[in-house]
Amino acid sequence: MYSRSEAKAITDKILNMAKGVDAVEIDLSGNERSGTRWANSTITTNLVQFDRSVNITVRIGQKTSSAFTRDFSDASLQSTLNEAVDAAKGRPDSPNLPELLGPQKYIEVDAALPSGVNFGPHERALMVKECLDICDEKKVVASGYIPKTYATNVTANSKGLFAYYSYAEAGFILTCRTPDGGGSGWAGITGIKDISMIKAGDLTRVAADKALKSVNPKALEPGRYTVILEPRANARFLSLVTGIFNAGNTNAFIRDKKPGDKIFSDLFSLKSDIGNPILRQTPILGDNTPAEPAVWLENGVLRHQAGGQDGPKANLGMSLVMGGSDKSIADMVKDTRRGLLVTFFWYIRGVDNRRCSTRV
């Protein structure tokens, strides 16, 4: 939403307005959320929402207060600053205020590519048409959603900090069903900054073929099955289990484990690859310090835990890259005698393992 120079101009303007205060911190954000929905093989919605805000926090001695606005005019910014100053003067002291952070050096990440920034309703409509043409050919009915987010987040302060991050990402999410409703298939990809990576036709064929193959399903008895997770399902599952790698976690599985212990098979590696050319995640931690690359698991061996004093400066959820074998989904299915293929998780929740048996 805002280039680095545009954001810097706004924050510098506010800093220059601040008179008679000891310190100022500014949080600026701007975002576009847009998307195209279709159902029953017809576009139903094109939507776009723009938002922006500035939050100004001032310090006067040990007193502090904040004020907020969505109006970026000079008069509004000055009024918002004055509001924060007036409120701070009437506040009690806040002992032990942390020092503001000075200038930082972040890994450079180009997360707002032109293809993502300019991805609009015309480009989305062409993807939908490609999808529907294939669905007509395969005689299935399609419903789906193409989301886009373009956002800028900035924190700046009077000590010279300027933490800037802007990204643009999109996705393609699709369900195909047979006309009688007896078969259904899903395919999708999300969080993509390079729009050329979204292959609408390929995803449509995957979802349509699943729908056709799922007609006349057979019941499966409870038991133990080898489970194959497609990438989207694996990513969702991974987001739920990364917490076990936090330092001090009391989960029974990880409680007595330490770096150097073998806890998974050789196929499982996991790292936070800050600056990865495909991923779009921020190189800025929540406290505005720089994130750094980290290897959490290497060939099944625990290398680091997150959150400890000696741990790497990275969050487990940042720029995660998981390593494994080079087998395709088709190859894994072919090599599995008795198994389940999971394509997507929706509203899954952790189960209290103190009350549930691990046997099925």
PDB file of N, CA, C and O in Angstrom, residues 94-119:
ATOM      1  N   SER A  94       4.800   5.466  34.568  1.00  0.00           N
ATOM      2  CA  SER A  94       4.926   4.040  34.278  1.00  0.00           C
ATOM      3  C   SER A  94       6.378   3.642  34.529  1.00  0.00           C
ATOM      4  O   SER A  94       7.243   3.880  33.675  1.00  0.00           O
ATOM      5  N   PRO A  95       6.666   3.087  35.694  1.00  0.00           N
ATOM      6  CA  PRO A  95       8.062   2.758  36.013  1.00  0.00           C
ATOM      7  C   PRO A  95       8.600   1.658  35.101  1.00  0.00           C
ATOM      8  O   PRO A  95       7.855   0.837  34.580  1.00  0.00           O
ATOM      9  N   ASN A  96       9.911   1.694  34.920  1.00  0.00           N
ATOM     10  CA  ASN A  96      10.602   0.648  34.150  1.00  0.00           C
ATOM     11  C   ASN A  96      10.170   0.587  32.692  1.00  0.00           C
ATOM     12  O   ASN A  96      10.082  -0.503  32.107  1.00  0.00           O
ATOM     13  N   LEU A  97       9.906   1.743  32.100  1.00  0.00           N
ATOM     14  CA  LEU A  97       9.614   1.752  30.665  1.00  0.00           C
ATOM     15  C   LEU A  97      10.844   1.256  29.910  1.00  0.00           C
ATOM     16  O   LEU A  97      11.954   1.725  30.162  1.00  0.00           O
ATOM     17  N   PRO A  98      10.674   0.326  28.990  1.00  0.00           N
ATOM     18  CA  PRO A  98      11.838  -0.156  28.237  1.00  0.00           C
ATOM     19  C   PRO A  98      12.365   0.930  27.308  1.00  0.00           C
ATOM     20  O   PRO A  98      11.617   1.792  26.841  1.00  0.00           O
ATOM     21  N   GLU A  99      13.662   0.874  27.047  1.00  0.00           N
ATOM     22  CA  GLU A  99      14.263   1.811  26.106  1.00  0.00           C
ATOM     23  C   GLU A  99      13.726   1.553  24.698  1.00  0.00           C
ATOM     24  O   GLU A  99      13.482   0.410  24.309  1.00  0.00           O
ATOM     25  N   LEU A 100      13.522   2.629  23.970  1.00  0.00           N
ATOM     26  CA  LEU A 100      13.129   2.467  22.579  1.00  0.00           C
ATOM     27  C   LEU A 100      14.293   1.884  21.775  1.00  0.00           C
ATOM     28  O   LEU A 100      15.464   2.153  22.062  1.00  0.00           O
ATOM     29  N   LEU A 101      13.945   1.119  20.769  1.00  0.00           N
ATOM     30  CA  LEU A 101      14.940   0.477  19.917  1.00  0.00           C
ATOM     31  C   LEU A 101      15.475   1.479  18.901  1.00  0.00           C
ATOM     32  O   LEU A 101      14.712   2.249  18.317  1.00  0.00           O
ATOM     33  N   GLY A 102      16.776   1.463  18.665  1.00  0.00           N
ATOM     34  CA  GLY A 102      17.377   2.313  17.651  1.00  0.00           C
ATOM     35  C   GLY A 102      17.354   1.655  16.283  1.00  0.00           C
ATOM     36  O   GLY A 102      16.662   0.661  16.059  1.00  0.00           O
ATOM     37  N   PRO A 103      18.118   2.169  15.323  1.00  0.00           N
ATOM     38  CA  PRO A 103      18.132   1.615  13.958  1.00  0.00           C
ATOM     39  C   PRO A 103      18.537   0.138  13.959  1.00  0.00           C
ATOM     40  O   PRO A 103      19.400  -0.285  14.731  1.00  0.00           O
ATOM     41  N   GLN A 104      17.899  -0.645  13.087  1.00  0.00           N
ATOM     42  CA  GLN A 104      18.157  -2.077  12.970  1.00  0.00           C
ATOM     43  C   GLN A 104      18.456  -2.421  11.515  1.00  0.00           C
ATOM     44  O   GLN A 104      18.053  -1.707  10.595  1.00  0.00           O
ATOM     45  N   LYS A 105      19.144  -3.548  11.322  1.00  0.00           N
ATOM     46  CA  LYS A 105      19.447  -4.043   9.987  1.00  0.00           C
ATOM     47  C   LYS A 105      18.681  -5.336   9.765  1.00  0.00           C
ATOM     48  O   LYS A 105      18.882  -6.321  10.473  1.00  0.00           O
ATOM     49  N   TYR A 106      17.777  -5.338   8.784  1.00  0.00           N
ATOM     50  CA  TYR A 106      16.938  -6.496   8.508  1.00  0.00           C
ATOM     51  C   TYR A 106      17.365  -7.181   7.208  1.00  0.00           C
ATOM     52  O   TYR A 106      17.865  -6.517   6.291  1.00  0.00           O
ATOM     53  N   ILE A 107      17.165  -8.487   7.151  1.00  0.00           N
ATOM     54  CA  ILE A 107      17.385  -9.207   5.900  1.00  0.00           C
ATOM     55  C   ILE A 107      16.425  -8.649   4.846  1.00  0.00           C
ATOM     56  O   ILE A 107      15.234  -8.474   5.107  1.00  0.00           O
ATOM     57  N   GLU A 108      16.936  -8.354   3.678  1.00  0.00           N
ATOM     58  CA  GLU A 108      16.095  -7.784   2.629  1.00  0.00           C
ATOM     59  C   GLU A 108      15.189  -8.853   2.028  1.00  0.00           C
ATOM     60  O   GLU A 108      15.655  -9.929   1.640  1.00  0.00           O
ATOM     61  N   VAL A 109      13.908  -8.556   1.987  1.00  0.00           N
ATOM     62  CA  VAL A 109      12.910  -9.466   1.428  1.00  0.00           C
ATOM     63  C   VAL A 109      12.042  -8.678   0.467  1.00  0.00           C
ATOM     64  O   VAL A 109      11.422  -7.681   0.860  1.00  0.00           O
ATOM     65  N   ASP A 110      12.003  -9.103  -0.780  1.00  0.00           N
ATOM     66  CA  ASP A 110      11.146  -8.454  -1.771  1.00  0.00           C
ATOM     67  C   ASP A 110       9.826  -9.217  -1.800  1.00  0.00           C
ATOM     68  O   ASP A 110       9.661 -10.189  -2.541  1.00  0.00           O
ATOM     69  N   ALA A 111       8.889  -8.793  -0.969  1.00  0.00           N
ATOM     70  CA  ALA A 111       7.638  -9.534  -0.806  1.00  0.00           C
ATOM     71  C   ALA A 111       6.459  -8.894  -1.530  1.00  0.00           C
ATOM     72  O   ALA A 111       5.364  -9.458  -1.525  1.00  0.00           O
ATOM     73  N   ALA A 112       6.661  -7.744  -2.141  1.00  0.00           N
ATOM     74  CA  ALA A 112       5.586  -7.078  -2.891  1.00  0.00           C
ATOM     75  C   ALA A 112       6.002  -6.998  -4.358  1.00  0.00           C
ATOM     76  O   ALA A 112       6.420  -5.944  -4.849  1.00  0.00           O
ATOM     77  N   LEU A 113       5.881  -8.128  -5.054  1.00  0.00           N
ATOM     78  CA  LEU A 113       6.247  -8.170  -6.463  1.00  0.00           C
ATOM     79  C   LEU A 113       5.173  -7.488  -7.309  1.00  0.00           C
ATOM     80  O   LEU A 113       3.991  -7.482  -6.945  1.00  0.00           O
ATOM     81  N   PRO A 114       5.545  -6.920  -8.456  1.00  0.00           N
ATOM     82  CA  PRO A 114       4.552  -6.254  -9.305  1.00  0.00           C
ATOM     83  C   PRO A 114       3.370  -7.153  -9.666  1.00  0.00           C
ATOM     84  O   PRO A 114       2.233  -6.691  -9.729  1.00  0.00           O
ATOM     85  N   SER A 115       3.630  -8.437  -9.915  1.00  0.00           N
ATOM     86  CA  SER A 115       2.530  -9.334 -10.295  1.00  0.00           C
ATOM     87  C   SER A 115       1.500  -9.453  -9.187  1.00  0.00           C
ATOM     88  O   SER A 115       0.295  -9.577  -9.449  1.00  0.00           O
ATOM     89  N   GLY A 116       1.946  -9.393  -7.922  1.00  0.00           N
ATOM     90  CA  GLY A 116       1.019  -9.461  -6.802  1.00  0.00           C
ATOM     91  C   GLY A 116       0.340  -8.136  -6.529  1.00  0.00           C
ATOM     92  O   GLY A 116      -0.863  -8.075  -6.273  1.00  0.00           O
ATOM     93  N   VAL A 117       1.111  -7.064  -6.596  1.00  0.00           N
ATOM     94  CA  VAL A 117       0.567  -5.726  -6.357  1.00  0.00           C
ATOM     95  C   VAL A 117      -0.534  -5.399  -7.365  1.00  0.00           C
ATOM     96  O   VAL A 117      -1.583  -4.832  -7.018  1.00  0.00           O
ATOM     97  N   ASN A 118      -0.322  -5.752  -8.645  1.00  0.00           N
ATOM     98  CA  ASN A 118      -1.252  -5.383  -9.716  1.00  0.00           C
ATOM     99  C   ASN A 118      -2.301  -6.460 -10.006  1.00  0.00           C
ATOM    100  O   ASN A 118      -3.037  -6.347 -10.988  1.00  0.00           O
ATOM    101  N   PHE A 119      -2.355  -7.479  -9.184  1.00  0.00           N
ATOM    102  CA  PHE A 119      -3.298  -8.583  -9.386  1.00  0.00           C
ATOM    103  C   PHE A 119      -4.708  -8.104  -9.052  1.00  0.00           C
ATOM    104  O   PHE A 119      -5.068  -7.923  -7.890  1.00  0.00           O
TER     105      PHE A 119
END
